[in-house]
Short mmCIF file of C-alpha atoms and ligand atoms in Angstrom, two decimals:
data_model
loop_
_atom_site.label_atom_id
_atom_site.label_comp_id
_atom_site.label_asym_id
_atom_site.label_seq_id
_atom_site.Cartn_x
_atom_site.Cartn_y
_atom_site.Cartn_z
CA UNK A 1 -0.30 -22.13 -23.04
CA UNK A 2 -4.16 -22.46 -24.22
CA UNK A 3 -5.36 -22.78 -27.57
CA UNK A 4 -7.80 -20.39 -26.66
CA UNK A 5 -5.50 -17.62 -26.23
CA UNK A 6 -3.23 -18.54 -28.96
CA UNK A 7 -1.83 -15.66 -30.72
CA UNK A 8 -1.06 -16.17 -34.67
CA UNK A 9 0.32 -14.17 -37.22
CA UNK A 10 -2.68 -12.18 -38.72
CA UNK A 11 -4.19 -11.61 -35.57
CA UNK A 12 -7.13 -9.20 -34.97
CA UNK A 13 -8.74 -8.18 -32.23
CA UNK A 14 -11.79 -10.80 -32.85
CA UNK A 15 -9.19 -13.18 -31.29
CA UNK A 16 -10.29 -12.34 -28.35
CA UNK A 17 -13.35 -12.59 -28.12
CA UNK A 18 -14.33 -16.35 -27.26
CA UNK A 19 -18.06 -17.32 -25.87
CA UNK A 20 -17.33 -20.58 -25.19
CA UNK A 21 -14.23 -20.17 -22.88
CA UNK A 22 -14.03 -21.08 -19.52
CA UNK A 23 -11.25 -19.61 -17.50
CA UNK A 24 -8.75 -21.26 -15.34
CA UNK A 25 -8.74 -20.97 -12.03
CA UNK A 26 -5.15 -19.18 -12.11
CA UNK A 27 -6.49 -16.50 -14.63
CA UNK A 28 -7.86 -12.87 -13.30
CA UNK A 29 -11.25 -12.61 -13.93
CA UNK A 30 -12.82 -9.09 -14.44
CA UNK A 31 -16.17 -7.55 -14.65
CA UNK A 32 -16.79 -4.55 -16.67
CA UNK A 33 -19.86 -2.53 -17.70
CA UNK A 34 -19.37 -1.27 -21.14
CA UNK A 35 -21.15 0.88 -23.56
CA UNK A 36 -19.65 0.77 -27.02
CA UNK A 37 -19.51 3.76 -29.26
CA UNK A 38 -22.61 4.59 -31.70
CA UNK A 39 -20.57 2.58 -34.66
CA UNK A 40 -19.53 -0.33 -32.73
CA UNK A 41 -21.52 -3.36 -31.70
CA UNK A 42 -21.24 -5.27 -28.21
CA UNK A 43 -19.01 -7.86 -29.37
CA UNK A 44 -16.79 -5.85 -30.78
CA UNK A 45 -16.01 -3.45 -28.43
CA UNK A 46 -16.05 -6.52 -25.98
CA UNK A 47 -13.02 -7.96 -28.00
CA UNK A 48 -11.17 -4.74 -27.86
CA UNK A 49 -11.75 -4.35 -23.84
CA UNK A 50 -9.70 -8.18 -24.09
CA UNK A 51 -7.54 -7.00 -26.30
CA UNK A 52 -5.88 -3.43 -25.85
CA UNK A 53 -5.62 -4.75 -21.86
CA UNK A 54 -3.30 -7.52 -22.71
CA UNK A 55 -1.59 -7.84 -25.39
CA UNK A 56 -3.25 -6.32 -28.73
CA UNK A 57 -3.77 -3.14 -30.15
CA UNK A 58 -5.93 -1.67 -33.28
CA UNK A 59 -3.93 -2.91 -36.15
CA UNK A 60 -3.88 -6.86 -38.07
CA UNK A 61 -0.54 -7.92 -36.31
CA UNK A 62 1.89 -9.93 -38.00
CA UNK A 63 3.82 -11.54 -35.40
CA UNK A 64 7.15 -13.69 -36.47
CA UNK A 65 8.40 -16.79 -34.55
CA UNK A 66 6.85 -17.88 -31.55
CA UNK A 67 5.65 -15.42 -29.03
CA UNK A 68 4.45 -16.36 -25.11
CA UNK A 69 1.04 -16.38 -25.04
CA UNK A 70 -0.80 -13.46 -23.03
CA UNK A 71 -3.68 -12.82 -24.60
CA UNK A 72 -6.96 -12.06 -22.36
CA UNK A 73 -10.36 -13.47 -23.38
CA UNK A 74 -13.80 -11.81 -22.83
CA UNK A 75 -15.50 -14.86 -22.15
CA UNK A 76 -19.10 -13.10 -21.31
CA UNK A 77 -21.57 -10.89 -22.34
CA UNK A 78 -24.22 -10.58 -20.75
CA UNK A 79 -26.44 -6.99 -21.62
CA UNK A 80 -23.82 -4.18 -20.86
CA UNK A 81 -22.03 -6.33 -18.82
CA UNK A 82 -18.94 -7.97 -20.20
CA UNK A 83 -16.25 -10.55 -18.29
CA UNK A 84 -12.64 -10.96 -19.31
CA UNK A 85 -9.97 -13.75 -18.22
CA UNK A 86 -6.58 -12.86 -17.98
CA UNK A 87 -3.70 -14.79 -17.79
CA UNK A 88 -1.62 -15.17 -15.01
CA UNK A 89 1.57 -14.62 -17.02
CA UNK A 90 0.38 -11.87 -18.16
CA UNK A 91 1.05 -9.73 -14.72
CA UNK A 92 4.45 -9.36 -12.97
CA UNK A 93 3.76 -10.89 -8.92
CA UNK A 94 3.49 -8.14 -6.49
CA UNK A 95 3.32 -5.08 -8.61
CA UNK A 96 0.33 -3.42 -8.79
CA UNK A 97 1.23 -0.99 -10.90
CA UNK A 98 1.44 -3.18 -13.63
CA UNK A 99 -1.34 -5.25 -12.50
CA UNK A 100 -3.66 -1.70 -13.28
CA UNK A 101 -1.61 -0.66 -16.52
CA UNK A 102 -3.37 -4.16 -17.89
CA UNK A 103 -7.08 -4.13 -16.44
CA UNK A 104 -7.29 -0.44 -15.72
CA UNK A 105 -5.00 1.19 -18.44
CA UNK A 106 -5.75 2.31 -22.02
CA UNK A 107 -9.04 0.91 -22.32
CA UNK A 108 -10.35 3.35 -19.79
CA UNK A 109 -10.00 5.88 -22.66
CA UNK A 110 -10.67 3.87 -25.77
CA UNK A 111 -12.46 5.39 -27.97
CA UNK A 112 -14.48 2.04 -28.94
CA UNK A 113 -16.16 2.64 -25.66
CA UNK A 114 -17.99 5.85 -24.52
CA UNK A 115 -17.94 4.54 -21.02
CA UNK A 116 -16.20 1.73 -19.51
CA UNK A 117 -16.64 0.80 -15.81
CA UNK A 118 -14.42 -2.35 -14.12
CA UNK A 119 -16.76 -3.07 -11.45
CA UNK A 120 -15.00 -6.45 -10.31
CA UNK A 121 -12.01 -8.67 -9.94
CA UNK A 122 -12.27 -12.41 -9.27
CA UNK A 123 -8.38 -12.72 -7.84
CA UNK A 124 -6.70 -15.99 -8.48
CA UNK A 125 -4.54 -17.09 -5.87
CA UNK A 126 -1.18 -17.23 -7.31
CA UNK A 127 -1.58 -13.55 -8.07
CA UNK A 128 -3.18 -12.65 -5.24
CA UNK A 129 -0.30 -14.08 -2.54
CA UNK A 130 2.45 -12.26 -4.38
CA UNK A 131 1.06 -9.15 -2.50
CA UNK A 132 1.72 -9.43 1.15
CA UNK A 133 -1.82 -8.07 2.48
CA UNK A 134 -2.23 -6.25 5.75
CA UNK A 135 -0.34 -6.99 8.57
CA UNK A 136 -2.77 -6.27 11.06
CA UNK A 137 -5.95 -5.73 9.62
CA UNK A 138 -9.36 -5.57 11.54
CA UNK A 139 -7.12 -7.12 14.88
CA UNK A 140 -6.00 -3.74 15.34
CA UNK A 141 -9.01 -3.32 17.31
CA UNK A 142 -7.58 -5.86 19.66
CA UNK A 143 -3.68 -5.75 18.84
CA UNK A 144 -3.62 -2.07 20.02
CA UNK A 145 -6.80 -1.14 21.70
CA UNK A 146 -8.70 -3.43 24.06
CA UNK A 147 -11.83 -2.37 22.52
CA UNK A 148 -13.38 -6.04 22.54
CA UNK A 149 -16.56 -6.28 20.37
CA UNK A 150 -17.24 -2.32 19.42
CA UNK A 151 -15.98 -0.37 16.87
CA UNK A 152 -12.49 2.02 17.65
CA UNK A 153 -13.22 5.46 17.13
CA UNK A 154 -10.99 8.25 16.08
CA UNK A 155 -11.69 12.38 15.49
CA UNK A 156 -9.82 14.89 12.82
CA UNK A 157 -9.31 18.15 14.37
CA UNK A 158 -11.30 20.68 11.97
CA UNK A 159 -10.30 23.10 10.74
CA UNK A 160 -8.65 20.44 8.51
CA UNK A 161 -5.56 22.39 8.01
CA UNK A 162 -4.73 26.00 9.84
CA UNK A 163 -4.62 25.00 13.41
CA UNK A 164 -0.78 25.25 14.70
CA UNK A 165 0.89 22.10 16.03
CA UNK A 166 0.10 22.88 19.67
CA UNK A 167 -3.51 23.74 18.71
CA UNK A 168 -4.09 20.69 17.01
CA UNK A 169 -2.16 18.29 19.36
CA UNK A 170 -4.85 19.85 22.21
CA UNK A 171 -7.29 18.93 20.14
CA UNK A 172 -6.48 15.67 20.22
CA UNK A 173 -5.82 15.42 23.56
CA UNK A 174 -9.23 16.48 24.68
CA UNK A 175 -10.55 13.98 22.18
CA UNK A 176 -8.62 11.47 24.17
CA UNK A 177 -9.77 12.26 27.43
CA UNK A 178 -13.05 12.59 25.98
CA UNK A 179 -12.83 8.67 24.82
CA UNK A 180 -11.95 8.39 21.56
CA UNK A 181 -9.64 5.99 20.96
CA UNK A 182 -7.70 7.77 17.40
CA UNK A 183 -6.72 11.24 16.31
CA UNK A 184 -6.59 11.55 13.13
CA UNK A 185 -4.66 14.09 10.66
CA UNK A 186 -7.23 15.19 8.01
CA UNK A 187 -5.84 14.03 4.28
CA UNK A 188 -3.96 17.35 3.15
CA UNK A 189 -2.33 18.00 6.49
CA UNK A 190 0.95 16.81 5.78
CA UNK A 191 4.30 18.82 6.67
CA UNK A 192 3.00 22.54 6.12
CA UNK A 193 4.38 25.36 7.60
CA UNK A 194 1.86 26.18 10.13
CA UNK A 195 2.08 22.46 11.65
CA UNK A 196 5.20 20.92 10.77
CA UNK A 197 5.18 16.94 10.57
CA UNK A 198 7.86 16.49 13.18
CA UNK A 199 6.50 19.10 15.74
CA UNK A 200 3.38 17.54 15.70
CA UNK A 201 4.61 14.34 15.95
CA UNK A 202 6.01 14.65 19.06
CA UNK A 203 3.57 17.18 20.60
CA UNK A 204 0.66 14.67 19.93
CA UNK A 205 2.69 12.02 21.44
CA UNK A 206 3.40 13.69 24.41
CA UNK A 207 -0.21 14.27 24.70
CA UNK A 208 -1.41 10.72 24.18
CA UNK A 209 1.46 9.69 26.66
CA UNK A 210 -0.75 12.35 29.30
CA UNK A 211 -4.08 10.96 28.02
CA UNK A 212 -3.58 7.73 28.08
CA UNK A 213 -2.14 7.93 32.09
CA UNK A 214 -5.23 10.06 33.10
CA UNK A 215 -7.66 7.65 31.34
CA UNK A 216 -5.81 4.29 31.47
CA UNK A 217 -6.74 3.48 28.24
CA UNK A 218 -4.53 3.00 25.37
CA UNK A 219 -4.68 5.51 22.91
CA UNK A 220 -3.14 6.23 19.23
CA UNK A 221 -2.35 8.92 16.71
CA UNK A 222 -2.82 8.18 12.84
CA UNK A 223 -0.44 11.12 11.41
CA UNK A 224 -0.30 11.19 7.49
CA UNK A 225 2.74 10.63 6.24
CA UNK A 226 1.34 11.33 2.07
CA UNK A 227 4.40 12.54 0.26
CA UNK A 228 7.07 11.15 -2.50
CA UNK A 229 7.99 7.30 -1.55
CA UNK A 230 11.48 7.96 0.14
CA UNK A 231 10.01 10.91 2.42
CA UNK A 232 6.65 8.61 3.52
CA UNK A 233 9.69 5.59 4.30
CA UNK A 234 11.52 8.14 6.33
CA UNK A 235 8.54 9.57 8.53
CA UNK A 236 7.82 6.14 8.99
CA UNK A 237 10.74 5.44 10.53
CA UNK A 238 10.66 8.37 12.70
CA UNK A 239 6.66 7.54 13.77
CA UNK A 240 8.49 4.07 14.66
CA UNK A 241 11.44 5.78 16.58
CA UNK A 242 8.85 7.49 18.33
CA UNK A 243 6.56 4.99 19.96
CA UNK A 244 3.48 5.49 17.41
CA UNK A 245 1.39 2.66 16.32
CA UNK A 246 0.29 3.23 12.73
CA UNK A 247 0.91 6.19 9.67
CA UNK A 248 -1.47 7.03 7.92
CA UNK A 249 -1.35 6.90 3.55
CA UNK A 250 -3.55 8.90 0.95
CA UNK A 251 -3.55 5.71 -1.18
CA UNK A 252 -5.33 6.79 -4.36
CA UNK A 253 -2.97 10.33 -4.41
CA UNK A 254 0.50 8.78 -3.43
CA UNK A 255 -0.24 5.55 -5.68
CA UNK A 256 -0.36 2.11 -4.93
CA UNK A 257 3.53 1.45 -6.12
CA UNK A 258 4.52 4.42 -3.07
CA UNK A 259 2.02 2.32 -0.59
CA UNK A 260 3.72 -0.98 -1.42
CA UNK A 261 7.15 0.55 -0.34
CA UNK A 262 5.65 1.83 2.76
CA UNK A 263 3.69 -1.40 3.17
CA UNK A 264 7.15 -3.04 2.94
CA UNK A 265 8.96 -0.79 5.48
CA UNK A 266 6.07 -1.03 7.82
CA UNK A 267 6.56 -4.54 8.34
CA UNK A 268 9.92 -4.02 9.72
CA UNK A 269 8.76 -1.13 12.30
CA UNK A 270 5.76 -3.16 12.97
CA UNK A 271 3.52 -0.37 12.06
CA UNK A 272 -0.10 -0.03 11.41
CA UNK A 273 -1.38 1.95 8.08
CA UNK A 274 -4.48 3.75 8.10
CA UNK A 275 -5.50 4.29 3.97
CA UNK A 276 -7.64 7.62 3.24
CA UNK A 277 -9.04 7.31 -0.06
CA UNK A 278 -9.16 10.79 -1.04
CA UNK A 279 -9.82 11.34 -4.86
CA UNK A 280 -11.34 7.99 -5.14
CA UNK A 281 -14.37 9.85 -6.74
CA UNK A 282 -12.60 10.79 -9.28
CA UNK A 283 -12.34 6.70 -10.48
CA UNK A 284 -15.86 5.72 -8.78
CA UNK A 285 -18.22 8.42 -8.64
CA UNK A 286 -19.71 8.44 -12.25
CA UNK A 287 -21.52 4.92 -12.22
CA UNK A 288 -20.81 3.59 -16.02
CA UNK A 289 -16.99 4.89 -16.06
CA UNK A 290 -14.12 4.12 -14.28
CA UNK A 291 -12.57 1.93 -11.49
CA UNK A 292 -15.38 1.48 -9.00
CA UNK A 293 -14.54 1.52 -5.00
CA UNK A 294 -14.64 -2.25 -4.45
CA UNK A 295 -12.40 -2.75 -7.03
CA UNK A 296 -10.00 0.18 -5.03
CA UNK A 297 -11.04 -1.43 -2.03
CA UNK A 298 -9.04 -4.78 -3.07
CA UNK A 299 -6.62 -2.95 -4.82
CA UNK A 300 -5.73 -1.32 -1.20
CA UNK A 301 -6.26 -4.97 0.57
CA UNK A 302 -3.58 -7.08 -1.70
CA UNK A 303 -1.07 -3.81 -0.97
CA UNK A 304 -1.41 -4.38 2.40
CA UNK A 305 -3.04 -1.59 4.83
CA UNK A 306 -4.55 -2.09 7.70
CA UNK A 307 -7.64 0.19 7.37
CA UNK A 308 -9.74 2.13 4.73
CA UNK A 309 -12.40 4.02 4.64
CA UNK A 310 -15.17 2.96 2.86
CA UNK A 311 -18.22 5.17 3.35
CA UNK A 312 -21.07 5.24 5.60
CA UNK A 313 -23.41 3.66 4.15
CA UNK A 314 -24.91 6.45 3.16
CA UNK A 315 -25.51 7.89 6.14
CA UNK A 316 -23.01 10.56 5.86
CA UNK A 317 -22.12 13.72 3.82
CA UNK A 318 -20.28 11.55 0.68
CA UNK A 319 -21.36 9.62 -1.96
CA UNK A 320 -20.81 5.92 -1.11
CA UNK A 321 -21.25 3.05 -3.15
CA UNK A 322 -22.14 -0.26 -1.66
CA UNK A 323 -20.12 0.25 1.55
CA UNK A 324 -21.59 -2.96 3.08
CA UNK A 325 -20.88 -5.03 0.05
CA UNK A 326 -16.91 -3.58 0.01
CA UNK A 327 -17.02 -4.05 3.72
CA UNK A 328 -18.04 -7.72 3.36
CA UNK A 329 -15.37 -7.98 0.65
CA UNK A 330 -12.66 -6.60 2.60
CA UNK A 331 -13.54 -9.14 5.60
CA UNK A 332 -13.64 -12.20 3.38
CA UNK A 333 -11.14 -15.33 3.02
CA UNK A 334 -8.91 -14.41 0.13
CA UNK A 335 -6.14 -17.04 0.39
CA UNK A 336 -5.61 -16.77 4.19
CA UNK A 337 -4.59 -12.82 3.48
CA UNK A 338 -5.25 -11.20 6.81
CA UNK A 339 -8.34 -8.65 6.41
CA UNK A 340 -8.91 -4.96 6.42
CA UNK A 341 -10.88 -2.76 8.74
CA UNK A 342 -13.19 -0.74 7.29
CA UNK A 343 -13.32 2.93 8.55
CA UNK A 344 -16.71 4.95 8.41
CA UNK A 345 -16.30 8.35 7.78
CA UNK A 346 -17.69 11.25 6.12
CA UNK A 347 -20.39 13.77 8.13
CA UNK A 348 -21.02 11.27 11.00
CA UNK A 349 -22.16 12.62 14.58
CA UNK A 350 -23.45 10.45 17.15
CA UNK A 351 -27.09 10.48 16.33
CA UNK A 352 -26.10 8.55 13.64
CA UNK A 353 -24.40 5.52 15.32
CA UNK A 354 -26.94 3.48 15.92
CA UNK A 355 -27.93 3.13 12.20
CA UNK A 356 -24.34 2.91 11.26
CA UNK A 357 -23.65 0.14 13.52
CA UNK A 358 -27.06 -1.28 12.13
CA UNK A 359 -25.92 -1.27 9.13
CA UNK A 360 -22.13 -2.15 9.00
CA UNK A 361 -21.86 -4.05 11.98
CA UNK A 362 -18.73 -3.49 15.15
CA UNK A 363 -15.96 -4.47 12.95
CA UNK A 364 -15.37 -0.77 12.01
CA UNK A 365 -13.48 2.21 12.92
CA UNK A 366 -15.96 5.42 13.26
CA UNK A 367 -14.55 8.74 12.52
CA UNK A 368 -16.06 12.13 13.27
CA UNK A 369 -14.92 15.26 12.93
CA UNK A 370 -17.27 17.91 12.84
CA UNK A 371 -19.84 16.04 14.78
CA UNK A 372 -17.18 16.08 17.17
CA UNK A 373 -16.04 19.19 17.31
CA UNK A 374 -19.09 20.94 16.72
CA UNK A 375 -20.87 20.03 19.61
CA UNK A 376 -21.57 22.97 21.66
CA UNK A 377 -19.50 22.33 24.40
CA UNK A 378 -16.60 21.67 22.75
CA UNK A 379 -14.07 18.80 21.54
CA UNK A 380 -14.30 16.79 25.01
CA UNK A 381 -17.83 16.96 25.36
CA UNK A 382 -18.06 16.06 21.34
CA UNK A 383 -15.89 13.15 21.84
CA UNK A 384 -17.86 11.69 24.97
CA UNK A 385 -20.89 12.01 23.18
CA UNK A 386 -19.35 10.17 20.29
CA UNK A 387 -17.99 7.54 22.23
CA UNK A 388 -21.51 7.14 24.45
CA UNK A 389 -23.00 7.09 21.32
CA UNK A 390 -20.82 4.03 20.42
CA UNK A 391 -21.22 2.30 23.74
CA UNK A 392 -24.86 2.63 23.85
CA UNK A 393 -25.47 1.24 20.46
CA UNK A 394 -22.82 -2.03 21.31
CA UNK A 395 -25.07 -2.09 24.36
CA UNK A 396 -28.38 -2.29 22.44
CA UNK A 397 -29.53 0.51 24.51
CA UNK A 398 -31.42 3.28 22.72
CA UNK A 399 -29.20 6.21 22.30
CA UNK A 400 -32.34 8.81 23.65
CA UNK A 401 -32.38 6.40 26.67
CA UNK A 402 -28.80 6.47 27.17
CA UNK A 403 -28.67 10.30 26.98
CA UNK A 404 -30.67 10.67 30.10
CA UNK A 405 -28.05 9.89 32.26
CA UNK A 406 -25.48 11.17 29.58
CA UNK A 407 -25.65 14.74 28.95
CA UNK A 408 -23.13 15.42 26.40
CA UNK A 409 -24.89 12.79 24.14
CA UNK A 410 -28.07 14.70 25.18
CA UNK A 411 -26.41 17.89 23.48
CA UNK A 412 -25.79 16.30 20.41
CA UNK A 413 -29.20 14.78 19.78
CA UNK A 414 -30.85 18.01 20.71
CA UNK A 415 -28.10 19.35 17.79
CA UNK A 416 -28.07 17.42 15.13
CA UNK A 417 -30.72 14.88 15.96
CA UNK A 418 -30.64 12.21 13.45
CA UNK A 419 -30.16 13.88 10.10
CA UNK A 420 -27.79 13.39 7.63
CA UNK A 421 -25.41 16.14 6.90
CA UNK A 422 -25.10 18.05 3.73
O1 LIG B 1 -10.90 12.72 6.50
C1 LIG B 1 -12.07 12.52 6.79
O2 LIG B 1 -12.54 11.39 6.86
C2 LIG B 1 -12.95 13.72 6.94
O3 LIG B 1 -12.15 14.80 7.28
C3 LIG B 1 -14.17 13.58 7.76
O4 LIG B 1 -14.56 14.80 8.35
P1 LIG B 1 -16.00 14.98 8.98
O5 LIG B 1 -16.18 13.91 10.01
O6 LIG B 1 -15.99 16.37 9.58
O7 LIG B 1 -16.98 14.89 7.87
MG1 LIG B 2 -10.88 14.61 5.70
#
């Protein structure tokens, strides 16, 4: 227990508010943009971010015998931007559920704040390595693949949902004999009735079993398993029975408490997980309220899947925020916890490779679905020009260069040239 987080009888919220704090190294440290209502000043509404997170509310208390000490500190202020310590008591190991009822709770809707933004978490390490992490992480490219130094690369058949099963497993196939290394289910294809899970389960399987003879290159299938936490732990089982290599999660939709549990029985099947972050906007998107994406991105890391997607660097047809920066974070030493592979996603084609690669590096996954599937001679063609697109720029060869002697690339510069997609 610290004297600077002691709680008394009589105490207010200005307990928690101390300046000349410095936290310990086992505390959670987090960074928050705030702007305090019209009646409140900084400081105040600082104390109440420290307080109504841990363990105070608006009222005087009068607390009787000896409580254990959890109160938070903001420790910072500096302009709009405020930091907080927490301790590590405060948070139950390995549930992130609780974890976010504390730093990402109430005061997301306190009323002392008109906006309130947690833009960063300093993670201690006791915290931290009650999560297991990935299994896998960026070694997938390796583990599964042999793609040595350049990125995998993976398609969605579009339409996103509406093709049958044998339509979309097709797709897929010619996407694998194209060279593309992943098909992917887009994030609301689940179990529907015009493409049941199980059928198309198999049926892709059969047809990465064909495409992976014909090419001699190994070849996977992410299929999204998003549902309540017992059916995701059961079609992970049957993905396992089956000879798959990874499921795929909505994270931010299914919540991080259903992810941990699949996390969990993933490690037992030796399974991969592939995060989509769909409705991630909804916490990142405005940029003075909410839970930003590198806060979601280690959120998804201490869970434990193998790859996210984190943007394009805004290259594509999303939004992003820092995708670099969240990349860098997600490749970092945190503890010895394996890393996560960052997946780029979003409006790519493969007149945008080069820059991507530029930009984020090999380390990545690249995902295209229209600017696969659009090309104008189809999914095959889309995929090879995807996947010269990818070789070229590994190469350091100029993609226009490269599309001399490769004309399905050649289609999709004359296409969609260089342009970002709206
Ligand atoms: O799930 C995804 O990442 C999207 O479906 C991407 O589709 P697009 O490549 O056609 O933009
Ligand atoms: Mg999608």
């Amino acid at each position: 227990m610290t004297m600077n987080h002691q709680v008394m009888p009589g105490i207010t919220y200005e307990d928690f508010l101390n300046l000349d704090y410095t936290p310990a190294d086992s505390e959670l440290v987090c960074t928050f943009h705030i702007d305090p209502a019209a009646d409140m000043d900084m400081e105040a509404a600082a104390s109440r971010v420290a307080s109504e997170s841990s363990n105070g509310t608006w009222a005087e208390l009068q607390v009787e015998g000896g409580i254990t000490d959890l109160s938070a500190t903001t420790f910072d202020i500096d302009g709009n931007t405020i930091r907080v310590a927490y301790p590590d008591e405060l948070f139950e190991d390995g549930n992130m559920a609780q974890v976010l009822s504390c730093i990402a709770g109430n005061i997301m809707g306190m009323k002392a704040v008109d906006h309130i933004r947690l833009l960063d978490c300093e993670w201690p390490e006791s915290l931290t390595t009650s999560f297991p992490g990935p299994q896998f992480g960026s070694d997938v490219r390796n583990e599964i693949f042999d793609a040595g130094d350049r990125p995998i690369t993976a398609t969605v058949p579009k339409p996103k949902v509406g093709l049958s099963t044998d339509q979309h497993a097709k797709i897929g196939y010619e996407a694998w004999l194209g060279g593309l290394d992943l098909l992917k289910d887009d994030e609301n294809l689940t179990d529907q009735a015009f493409n049941p899970f199980h059928d198309r389960l198999t049926e892709s399987l059969s047809y990465r079993d064909d495409a992976q003879d014909e090419t001699g290159e190994k070849k996977s299938y992410l299929i999204n398993i998003t549902a309540d936490a017992n059916t995701m732990l059961e079609r992970a089982d049957v993905v396992a029975e089956q000879g798959c290599e990874y499921v795929m999660v909505d994270v931010v939709t299914t919540g991080w408490a259903a992810v941990q549990a699949v996390r969990e029985r993933c490690e037992e099947l030796g399974l991969a997980i592939h995060a989509h972050r769909a409705m991630h906007a909804a916490f990142d998107r405005l940029e003075d309220h909410g839970v930003s994406m590198r806060v979601l991105a280690q959120v998804t890391r201490l869970c434990g899947t193998d790859q996210l997607h984190t943007g394009t660097a805004d290259l594509g047809k999303l939004a992003n925020e820092d995708t670099v920066g969240i990349n860098e974070w997600l490749y970092s030493d945190l503890y010895g916890m394996t890393d996560v592979l960052p997946v780029a996603s979003g409006g790519l084609h493969p007149g945008l490779v080069p820059e991507l690669i530029e930009r984020e590096g090999t380390n990545i996954a690249i995902q295209a679905g229209g600017g696969v599937h659009g090309h104008p001679d189809g999914t095959r063609a889309g995929a090879a020009a995807l996947r010269q697109a990818v070789d070229a720029s590994v190469a350091g060869t100029p993609i226009e260069e490269y599309a001399d002697d490769h004309p399905e690339l050649q289609t999709a510069l004359d296409k969609w040239g260089t342009e970002t997609p709206r």
